[in-house]
Tab-separated table of C-alpha atoms and ligand atoms in Angstrom:
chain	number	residue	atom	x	y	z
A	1157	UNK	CA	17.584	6.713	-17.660
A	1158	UNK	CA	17.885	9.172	-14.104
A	1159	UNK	CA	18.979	8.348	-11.472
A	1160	UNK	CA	16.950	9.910	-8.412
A	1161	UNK	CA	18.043	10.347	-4.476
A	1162	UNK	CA	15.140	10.602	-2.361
A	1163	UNK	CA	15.086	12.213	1.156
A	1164	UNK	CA	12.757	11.366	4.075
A	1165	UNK	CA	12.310	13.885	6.938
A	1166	UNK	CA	8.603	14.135	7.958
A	1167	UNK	CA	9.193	12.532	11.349
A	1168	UNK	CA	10.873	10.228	12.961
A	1169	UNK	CA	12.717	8.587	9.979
A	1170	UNK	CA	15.594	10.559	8.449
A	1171	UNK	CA	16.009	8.207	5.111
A	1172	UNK	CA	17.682	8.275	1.486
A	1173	UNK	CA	16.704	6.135	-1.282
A	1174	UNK	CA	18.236	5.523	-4.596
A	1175	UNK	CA	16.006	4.753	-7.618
A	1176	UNK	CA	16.939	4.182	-11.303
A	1177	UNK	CA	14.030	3.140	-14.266
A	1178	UNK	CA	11.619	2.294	-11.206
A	1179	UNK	CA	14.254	-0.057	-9.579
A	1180	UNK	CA	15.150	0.613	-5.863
A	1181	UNK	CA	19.045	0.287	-5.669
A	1182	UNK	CA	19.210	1.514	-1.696
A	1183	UNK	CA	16.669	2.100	1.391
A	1184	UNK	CA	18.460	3.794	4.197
A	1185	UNK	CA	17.559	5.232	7.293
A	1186	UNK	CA	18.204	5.692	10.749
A	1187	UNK	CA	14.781	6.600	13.214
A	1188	UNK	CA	14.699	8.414	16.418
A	1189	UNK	CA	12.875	6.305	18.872
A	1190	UNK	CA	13.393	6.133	22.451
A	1191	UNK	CA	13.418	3.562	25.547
A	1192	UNK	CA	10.810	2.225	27.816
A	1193	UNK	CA	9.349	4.521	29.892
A	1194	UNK	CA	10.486	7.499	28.304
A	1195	UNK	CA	8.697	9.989	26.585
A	1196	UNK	CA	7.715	10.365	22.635
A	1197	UNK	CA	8.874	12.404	20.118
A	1198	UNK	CA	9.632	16.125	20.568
A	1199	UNK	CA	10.154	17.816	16.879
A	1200	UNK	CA	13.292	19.816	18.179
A	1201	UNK	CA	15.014	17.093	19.203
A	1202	UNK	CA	13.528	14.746	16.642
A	1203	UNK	CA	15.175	17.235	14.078
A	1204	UNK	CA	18.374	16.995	16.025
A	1205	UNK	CA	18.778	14.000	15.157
A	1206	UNK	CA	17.889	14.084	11.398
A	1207	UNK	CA	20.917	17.036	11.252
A	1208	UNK	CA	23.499	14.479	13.026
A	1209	UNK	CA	22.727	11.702	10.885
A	1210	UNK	CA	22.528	13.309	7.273
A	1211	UNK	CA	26.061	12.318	6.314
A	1212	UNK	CA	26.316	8.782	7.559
A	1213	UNK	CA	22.617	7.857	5.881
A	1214	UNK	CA	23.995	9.500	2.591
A	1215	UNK	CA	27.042	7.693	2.728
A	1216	UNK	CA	25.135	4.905	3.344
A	1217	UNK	CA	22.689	5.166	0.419
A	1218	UNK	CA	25.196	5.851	-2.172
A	1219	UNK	CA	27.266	2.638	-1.531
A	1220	UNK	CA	24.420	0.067	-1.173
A	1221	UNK	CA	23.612	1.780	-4.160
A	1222	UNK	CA	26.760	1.185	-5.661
A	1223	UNK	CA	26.923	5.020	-7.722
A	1224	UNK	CA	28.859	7.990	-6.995
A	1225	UNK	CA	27.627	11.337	-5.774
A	1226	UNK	CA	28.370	12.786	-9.745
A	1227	UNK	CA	25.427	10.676	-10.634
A	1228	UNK	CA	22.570	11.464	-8.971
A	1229	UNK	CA	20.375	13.651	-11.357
A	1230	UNK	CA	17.456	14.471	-9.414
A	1231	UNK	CA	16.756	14.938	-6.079
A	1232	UNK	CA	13.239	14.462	-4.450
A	1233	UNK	CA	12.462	15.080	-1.068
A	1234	UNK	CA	9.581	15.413	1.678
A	1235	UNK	CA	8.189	18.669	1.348
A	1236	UNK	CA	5.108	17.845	3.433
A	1237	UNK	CA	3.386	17.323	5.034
A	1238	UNK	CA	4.879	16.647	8.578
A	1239	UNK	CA	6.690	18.121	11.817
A	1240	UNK	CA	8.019	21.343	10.278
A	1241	UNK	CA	11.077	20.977	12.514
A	1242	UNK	CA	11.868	17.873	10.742
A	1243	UNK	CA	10.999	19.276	6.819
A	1244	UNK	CA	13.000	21.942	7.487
A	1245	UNK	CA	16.245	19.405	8.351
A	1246	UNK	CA	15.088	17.537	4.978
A	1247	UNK	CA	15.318	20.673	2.643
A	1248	UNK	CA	18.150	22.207	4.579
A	1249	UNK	CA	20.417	18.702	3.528
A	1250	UNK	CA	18.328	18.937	-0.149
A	1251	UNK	CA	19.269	22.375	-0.571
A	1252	UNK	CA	22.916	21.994	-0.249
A	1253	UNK	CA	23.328	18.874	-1.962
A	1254	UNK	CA	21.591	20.637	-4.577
A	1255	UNK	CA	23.908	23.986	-5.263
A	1256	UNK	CA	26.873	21.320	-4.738
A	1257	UNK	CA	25.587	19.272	-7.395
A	1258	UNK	CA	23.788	21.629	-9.581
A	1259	UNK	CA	20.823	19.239	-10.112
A	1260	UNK	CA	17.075	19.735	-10.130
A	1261	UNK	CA	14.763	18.858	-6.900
A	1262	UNK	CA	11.399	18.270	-6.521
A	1263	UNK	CA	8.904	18.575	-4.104
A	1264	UNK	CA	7.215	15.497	-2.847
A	1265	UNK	CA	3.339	14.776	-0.916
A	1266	UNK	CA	4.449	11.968	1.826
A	1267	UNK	CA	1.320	10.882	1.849
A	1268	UNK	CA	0.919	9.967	-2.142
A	1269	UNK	CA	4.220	8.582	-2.166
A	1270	UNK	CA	3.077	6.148	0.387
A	1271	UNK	CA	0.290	5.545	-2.151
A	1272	UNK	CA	1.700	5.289	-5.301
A	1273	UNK	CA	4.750	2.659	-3.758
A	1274	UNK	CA	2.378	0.502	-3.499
A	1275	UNK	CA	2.122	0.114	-7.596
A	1276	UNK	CA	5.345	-2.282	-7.041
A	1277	UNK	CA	3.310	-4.968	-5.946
A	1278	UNK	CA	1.102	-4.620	-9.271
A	1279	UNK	CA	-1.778	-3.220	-7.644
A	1280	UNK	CA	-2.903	-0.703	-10.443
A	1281	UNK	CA	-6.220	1.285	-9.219
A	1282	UNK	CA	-6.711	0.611	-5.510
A	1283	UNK	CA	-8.509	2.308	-2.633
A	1284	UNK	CA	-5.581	2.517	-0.156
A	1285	UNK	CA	-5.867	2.393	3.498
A	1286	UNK	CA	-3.286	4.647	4.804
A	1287	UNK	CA	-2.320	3.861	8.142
A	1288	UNK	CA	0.395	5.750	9.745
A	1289	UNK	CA	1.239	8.159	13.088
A	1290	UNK	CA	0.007	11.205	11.811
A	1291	UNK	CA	-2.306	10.231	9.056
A	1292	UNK	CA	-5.068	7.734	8.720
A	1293	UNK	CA	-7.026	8.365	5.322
A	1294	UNK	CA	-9.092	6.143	2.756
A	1295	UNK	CA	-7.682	7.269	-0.307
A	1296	UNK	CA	-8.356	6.809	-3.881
A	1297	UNK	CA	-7.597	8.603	-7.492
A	1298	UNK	CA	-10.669	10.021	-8.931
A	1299	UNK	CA	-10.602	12.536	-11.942
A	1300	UNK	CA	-7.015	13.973	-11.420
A	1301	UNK	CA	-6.275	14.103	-8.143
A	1302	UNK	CA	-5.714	11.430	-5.076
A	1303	UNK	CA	-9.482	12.063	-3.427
A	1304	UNK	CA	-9.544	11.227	0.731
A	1305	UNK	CA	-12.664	9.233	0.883
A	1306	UNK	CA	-12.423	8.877	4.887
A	1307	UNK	CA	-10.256	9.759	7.491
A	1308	UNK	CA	-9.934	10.097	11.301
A	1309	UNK	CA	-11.574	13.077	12.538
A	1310	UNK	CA	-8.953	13.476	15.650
A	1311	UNK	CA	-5.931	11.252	15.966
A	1312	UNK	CA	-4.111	9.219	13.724
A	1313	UNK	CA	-3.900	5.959	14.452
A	1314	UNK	CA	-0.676	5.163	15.278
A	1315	UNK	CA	-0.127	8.016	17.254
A	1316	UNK	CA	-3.140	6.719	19.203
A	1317	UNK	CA	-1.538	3.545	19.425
A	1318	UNK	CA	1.675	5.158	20.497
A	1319	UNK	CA	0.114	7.923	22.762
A	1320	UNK	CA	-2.043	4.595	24.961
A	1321	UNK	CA	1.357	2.763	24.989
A	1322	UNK	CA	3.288	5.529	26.136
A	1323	UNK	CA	0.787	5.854	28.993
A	1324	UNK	CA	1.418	2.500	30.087
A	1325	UNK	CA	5.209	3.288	30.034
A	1326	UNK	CA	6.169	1.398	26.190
A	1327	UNK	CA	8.196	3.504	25.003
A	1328	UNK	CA	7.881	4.550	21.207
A	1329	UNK	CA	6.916	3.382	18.910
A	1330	UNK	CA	4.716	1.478	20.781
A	1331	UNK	CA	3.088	-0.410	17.469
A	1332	UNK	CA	4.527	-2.966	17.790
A	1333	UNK	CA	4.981	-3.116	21.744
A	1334	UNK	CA	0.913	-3.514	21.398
A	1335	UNK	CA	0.836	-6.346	18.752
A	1336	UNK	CA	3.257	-8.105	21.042
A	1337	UNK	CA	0.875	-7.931	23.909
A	1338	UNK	CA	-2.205	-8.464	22.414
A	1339	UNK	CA	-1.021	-11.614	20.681
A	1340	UNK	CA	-0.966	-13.020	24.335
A	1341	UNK	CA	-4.532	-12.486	24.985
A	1342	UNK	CA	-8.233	-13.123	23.524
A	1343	UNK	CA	-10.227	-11.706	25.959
A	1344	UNK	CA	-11.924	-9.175	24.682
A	1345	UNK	CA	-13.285	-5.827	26.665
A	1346	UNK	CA	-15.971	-3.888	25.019
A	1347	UNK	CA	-14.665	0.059	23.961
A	1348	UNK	CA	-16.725	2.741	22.367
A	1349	UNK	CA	-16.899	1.714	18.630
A	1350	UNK	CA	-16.687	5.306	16.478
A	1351	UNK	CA	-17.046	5.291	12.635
A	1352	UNK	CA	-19.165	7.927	10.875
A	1353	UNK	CA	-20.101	7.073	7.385
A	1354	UNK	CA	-16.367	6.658	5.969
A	1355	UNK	CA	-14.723	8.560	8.679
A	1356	UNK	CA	-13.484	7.379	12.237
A	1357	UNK	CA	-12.886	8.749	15.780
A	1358	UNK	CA	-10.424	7.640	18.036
A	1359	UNK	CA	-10.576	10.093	21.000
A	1360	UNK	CA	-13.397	8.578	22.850
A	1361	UNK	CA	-11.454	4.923	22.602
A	1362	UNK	CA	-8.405	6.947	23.887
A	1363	UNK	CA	-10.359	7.798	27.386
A	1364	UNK	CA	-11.742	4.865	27.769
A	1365	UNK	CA	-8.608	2.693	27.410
A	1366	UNK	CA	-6.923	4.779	30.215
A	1367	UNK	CA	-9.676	4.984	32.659
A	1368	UNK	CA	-9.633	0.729	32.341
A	1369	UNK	CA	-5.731	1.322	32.512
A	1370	UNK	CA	-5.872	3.801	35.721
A	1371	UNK	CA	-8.413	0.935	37.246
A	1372	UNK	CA	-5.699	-1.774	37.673
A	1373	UNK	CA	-8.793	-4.172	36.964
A	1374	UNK	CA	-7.198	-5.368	33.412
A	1375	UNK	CA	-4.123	-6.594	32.389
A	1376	UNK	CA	-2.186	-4.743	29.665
A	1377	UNK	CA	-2.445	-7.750	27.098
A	1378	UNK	CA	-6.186	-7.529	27.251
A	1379	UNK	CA	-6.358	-3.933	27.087
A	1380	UNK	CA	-4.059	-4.254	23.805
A	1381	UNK	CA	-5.837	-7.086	22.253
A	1382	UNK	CA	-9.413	-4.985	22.433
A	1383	UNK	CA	-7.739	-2.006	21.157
A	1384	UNK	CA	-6.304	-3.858	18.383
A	1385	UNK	CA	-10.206	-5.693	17.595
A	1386	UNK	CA	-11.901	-2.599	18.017
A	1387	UNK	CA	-9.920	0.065	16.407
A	1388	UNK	CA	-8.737	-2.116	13.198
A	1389	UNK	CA	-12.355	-2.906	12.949
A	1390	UNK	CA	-13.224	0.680	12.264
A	1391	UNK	CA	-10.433	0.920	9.348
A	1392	UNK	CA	-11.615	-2.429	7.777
A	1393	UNK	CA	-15.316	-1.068	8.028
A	1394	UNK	CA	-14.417	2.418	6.313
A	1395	UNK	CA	-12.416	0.527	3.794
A	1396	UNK	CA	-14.631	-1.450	3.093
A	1397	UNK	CA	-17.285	0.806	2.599
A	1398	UNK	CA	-15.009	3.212	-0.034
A	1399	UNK	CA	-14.671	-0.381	-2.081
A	1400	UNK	CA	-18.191	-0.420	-1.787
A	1401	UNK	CA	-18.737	3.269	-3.000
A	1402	UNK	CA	-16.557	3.711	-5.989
A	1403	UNK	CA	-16.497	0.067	-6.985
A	1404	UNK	CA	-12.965	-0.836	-7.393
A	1405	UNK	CA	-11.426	-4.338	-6.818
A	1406	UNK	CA	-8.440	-3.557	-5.274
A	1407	UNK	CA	-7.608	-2.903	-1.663
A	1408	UNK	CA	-3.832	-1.747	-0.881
A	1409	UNK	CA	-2.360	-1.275	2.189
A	1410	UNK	CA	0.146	1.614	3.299
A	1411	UNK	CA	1.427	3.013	6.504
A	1412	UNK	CA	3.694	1.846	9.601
A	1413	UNK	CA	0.657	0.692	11.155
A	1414	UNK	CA	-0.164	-1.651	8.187
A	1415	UNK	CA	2.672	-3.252	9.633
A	1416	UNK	CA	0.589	-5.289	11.870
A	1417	UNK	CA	-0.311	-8.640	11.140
A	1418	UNK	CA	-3.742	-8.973	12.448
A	1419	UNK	CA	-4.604	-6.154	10.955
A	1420	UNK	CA	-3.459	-7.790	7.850
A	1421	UNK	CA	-5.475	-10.543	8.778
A	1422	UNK	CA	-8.398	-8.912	8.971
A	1423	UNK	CA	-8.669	-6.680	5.973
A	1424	UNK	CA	-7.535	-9.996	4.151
A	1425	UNK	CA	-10.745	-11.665	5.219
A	1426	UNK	CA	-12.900	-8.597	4.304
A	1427	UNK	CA	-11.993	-9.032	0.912
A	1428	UNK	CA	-12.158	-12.635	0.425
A	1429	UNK	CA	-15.741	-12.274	1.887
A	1430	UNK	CA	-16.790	-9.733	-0.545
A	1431	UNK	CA	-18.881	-10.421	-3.502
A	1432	UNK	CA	-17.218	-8.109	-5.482
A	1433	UNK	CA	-14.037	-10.162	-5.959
A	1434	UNK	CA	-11.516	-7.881	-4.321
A	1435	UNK	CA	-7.555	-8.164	-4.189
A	1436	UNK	CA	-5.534	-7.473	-1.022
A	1437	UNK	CA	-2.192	-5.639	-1.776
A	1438	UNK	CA	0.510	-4.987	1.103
A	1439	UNK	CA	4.067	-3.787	0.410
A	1440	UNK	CA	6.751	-5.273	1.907
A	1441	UNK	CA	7.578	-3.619	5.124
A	1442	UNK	CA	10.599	-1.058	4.896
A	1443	UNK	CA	8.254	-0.053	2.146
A	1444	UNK	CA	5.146	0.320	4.080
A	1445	UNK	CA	6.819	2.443	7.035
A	1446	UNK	CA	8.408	6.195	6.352
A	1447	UNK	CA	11.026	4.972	3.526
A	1448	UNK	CA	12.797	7.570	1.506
A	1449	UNK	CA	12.603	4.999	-1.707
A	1450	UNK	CA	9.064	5.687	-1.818
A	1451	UNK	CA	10.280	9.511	-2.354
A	1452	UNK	CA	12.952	8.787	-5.079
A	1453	UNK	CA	10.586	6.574	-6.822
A	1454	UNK	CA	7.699	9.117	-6.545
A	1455	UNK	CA	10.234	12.160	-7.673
A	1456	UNK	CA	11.074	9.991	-10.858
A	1457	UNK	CA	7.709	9.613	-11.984
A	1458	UNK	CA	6.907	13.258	-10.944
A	1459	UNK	CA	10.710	14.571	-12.678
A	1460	UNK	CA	9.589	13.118	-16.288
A	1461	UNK	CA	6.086	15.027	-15.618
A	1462	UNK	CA	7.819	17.733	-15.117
A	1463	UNK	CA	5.758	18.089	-12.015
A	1464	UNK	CA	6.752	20.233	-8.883
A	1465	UNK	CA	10.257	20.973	-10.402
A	1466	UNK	CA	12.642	23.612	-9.095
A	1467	UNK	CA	16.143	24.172	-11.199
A	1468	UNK	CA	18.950	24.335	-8.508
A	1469	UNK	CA	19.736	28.034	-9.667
A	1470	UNK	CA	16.102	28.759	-8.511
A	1471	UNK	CA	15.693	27.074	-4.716
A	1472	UNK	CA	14.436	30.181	-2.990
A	1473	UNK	CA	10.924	29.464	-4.572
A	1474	UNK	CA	11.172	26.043	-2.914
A	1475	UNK	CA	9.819	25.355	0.967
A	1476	UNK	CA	7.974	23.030	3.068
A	1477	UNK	CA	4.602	22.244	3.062
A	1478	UNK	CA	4.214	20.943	6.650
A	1479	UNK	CA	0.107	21.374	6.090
A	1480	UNK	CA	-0.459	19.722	2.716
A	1481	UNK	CA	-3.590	17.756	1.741
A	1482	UNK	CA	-3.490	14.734	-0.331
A	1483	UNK	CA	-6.281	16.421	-2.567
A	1484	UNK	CA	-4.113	19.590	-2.931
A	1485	UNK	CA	-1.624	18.159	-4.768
A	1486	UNK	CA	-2.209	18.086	-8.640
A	1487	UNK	CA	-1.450	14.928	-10.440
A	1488	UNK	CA	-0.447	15.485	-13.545
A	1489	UNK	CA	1.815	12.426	-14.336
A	1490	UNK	CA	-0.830	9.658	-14.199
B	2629	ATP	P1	2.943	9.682	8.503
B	2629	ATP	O1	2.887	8.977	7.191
B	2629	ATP	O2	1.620	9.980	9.059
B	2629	ATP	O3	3.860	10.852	8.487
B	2629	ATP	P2	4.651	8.377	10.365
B	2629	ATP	O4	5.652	9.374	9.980
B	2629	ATP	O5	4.320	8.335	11.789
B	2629	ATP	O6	3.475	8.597	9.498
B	2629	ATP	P3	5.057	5.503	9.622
B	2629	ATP	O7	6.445	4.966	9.655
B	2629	ATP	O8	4.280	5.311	8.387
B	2629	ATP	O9	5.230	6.994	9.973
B	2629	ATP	O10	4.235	4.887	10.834
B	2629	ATP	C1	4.706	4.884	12.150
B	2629	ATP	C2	3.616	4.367	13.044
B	2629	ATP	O11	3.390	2.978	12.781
B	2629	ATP	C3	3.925	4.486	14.525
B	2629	ATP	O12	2.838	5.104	15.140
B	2629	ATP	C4	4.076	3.021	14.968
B	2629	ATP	O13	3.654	2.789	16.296
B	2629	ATP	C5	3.171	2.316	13.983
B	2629	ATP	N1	3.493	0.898	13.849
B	2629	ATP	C6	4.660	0.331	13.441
B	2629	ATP	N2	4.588	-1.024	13.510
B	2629	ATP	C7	3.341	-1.321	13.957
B	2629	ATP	C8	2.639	-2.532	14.271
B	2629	ATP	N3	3.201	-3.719	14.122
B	2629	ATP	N4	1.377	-2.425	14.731
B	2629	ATP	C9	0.782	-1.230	14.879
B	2629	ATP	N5	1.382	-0.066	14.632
B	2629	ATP	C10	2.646	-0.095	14.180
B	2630	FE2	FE1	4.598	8.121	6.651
């Protein structure tokens, strides 16, 4: 029996979790995220934010939670990879709480935890299509470690989605700005389709889109729907093809941009259509976007591993990792 607080500071989000025995007690967070027409994300600022919030989110978590601070046992956080502006915030809060409390911390890859959520909804060996700003990866676990199968070889797709709607004055996140847009439209206008084996490329779309933007010839919604067709083509294709390669049955979705519906819709058809009989997992949404539960639940599994553990006596060896790999990190509680 632990109870673990997790702590979420790659980017945008600044979130704590509570987790007990696998069970989520509390979710909290509070994202940066700014109006139409304004610009995107700066990490200064972004970490700004993350330092004025801290108390209020922890306040936060604990009650929904219903425990007091004497509780908590372990504390996992972020340590990459991400903005190192924003880490930094994360393991500032995480080392304080830590000497207060005299508890143990560990060290958790954002990217598996987004991976290894997904378990909740019973998926048990998947290829996962990881979907996010910074990241966009085909991942599965092969002999030990979390293997990238495929992955964009420039931008990551949401902050291709975001950097096209903050061109056409969105705001940010503009995720979901586009689905809005593109739901309003069918008319499709051909862009440069870019997958290479089980990798993708994004850039090239990225030109294009503007220069029919900067021509005043095509309405946003169009614009947004092709993106959407085209683009979400390329990550069913890829994922599709890492089914095909290591033969598993199970395809699991994680990432704020698996957020989308269509694109939902789409890798949902892919797998009915397969031969191969393949299942479609996909979290419920605080789940599949940044989420500091999916740290606390990761930290558990990694505390009784004994897996990236510092002792709170010995936090100087601990820092960020705003750089990690996926395949760096050793699994060792699987
Ligand atoms: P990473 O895991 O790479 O650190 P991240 O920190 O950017 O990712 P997430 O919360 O997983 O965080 O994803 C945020 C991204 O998801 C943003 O780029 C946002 O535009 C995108 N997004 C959110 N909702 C949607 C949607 N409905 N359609 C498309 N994209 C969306
Ligand atoms: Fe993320």
């Amino acid at each position: 029996m632990a109870i673990v607080l997790g702590i979420e500071s790659t980017a945008h989000t600044f979130g704590i979790g509570v987790v007990r025995d696998g069970k989520i007690l509390s979710n909290c967070k509070d994202s940066f995220s700014t109006a139409d027409g304004e610009g995107g994300m700066i990490p200064t600022e972004v970490a700004k934010h993350h330092a004025e919030v801290g108390a209020k989110v922890y306040a936060e978590a604990l009650e929904k939670a219903g425990i007091k601070e004497e509780q908590i046992e372990v504390i996992a956080f972020s340590q990459g990879p991400g903005l190192a502006p924003c880490l930094l915030e994360g393991m500032k809060f995480v080392k304080e709480l830590s000497k207060k409390l005299k508890k143990p911390v560990v060290g958790v890859n954002h990217c598996v935890a987004h991976l290894e959520i997904g378990r909740i909804t019973g998926a048990k060996d998947p290829v996962m299509l990881y979907a996010s700003g910074a990241n966009t990866q085909i991942i599965a676990y092969e002999s030990g470690k979390y293997r990238v199968f495929g992955e964009t070889l420039d931008l990551g797709v949401g902050n291709f989605i975001d950097s096209f709607a903050r061109y056409a004055g969105l705001g940010f996140p503009g995720g979901p700005k586009i689905q809005k847009l593109a739901e309003k439209s069918s008319k499709y206008i051909e862009l440069p389709y870019s997958v290479k084996g089980m990798d993708i490329a994004l850039s090239g779309i990225q030109t294009k889109l503007r220069q029919l933007y900067d021509s005043e010839e095509y309405c946003l919604e169009d614009l947004a729907f092709s993106l959407q067709e085209t683009v979400f083509a390329m990550l069913v294709e890829t994922a599709e093809r890492a089914l095909a390669h290591t033969g598993k049955k199970e395809l699991l979705l994680g990432g704020g941009v698996a957020c989308n519906s269509r694109l939902q819709e789409m890798c949902r058809k892919m797998c009915e259509e397969r031969i191969e009989k393949t299942k479609l997992f996909v979290p419920e949404l605080p789940l599949l976007v940044d989420n500091a539960s999916m740290i606390a639940s990761l930290g558990e599994i990694m505390f009784k591993a004994n897996a990236n553990v510092f002792s709170w006596e010995k936090l100087d060896e601990l820092d960020i990792k705003p750089r990690q790999r996926t395949d760096d990190v050793l699994v060792n509680w699987k």
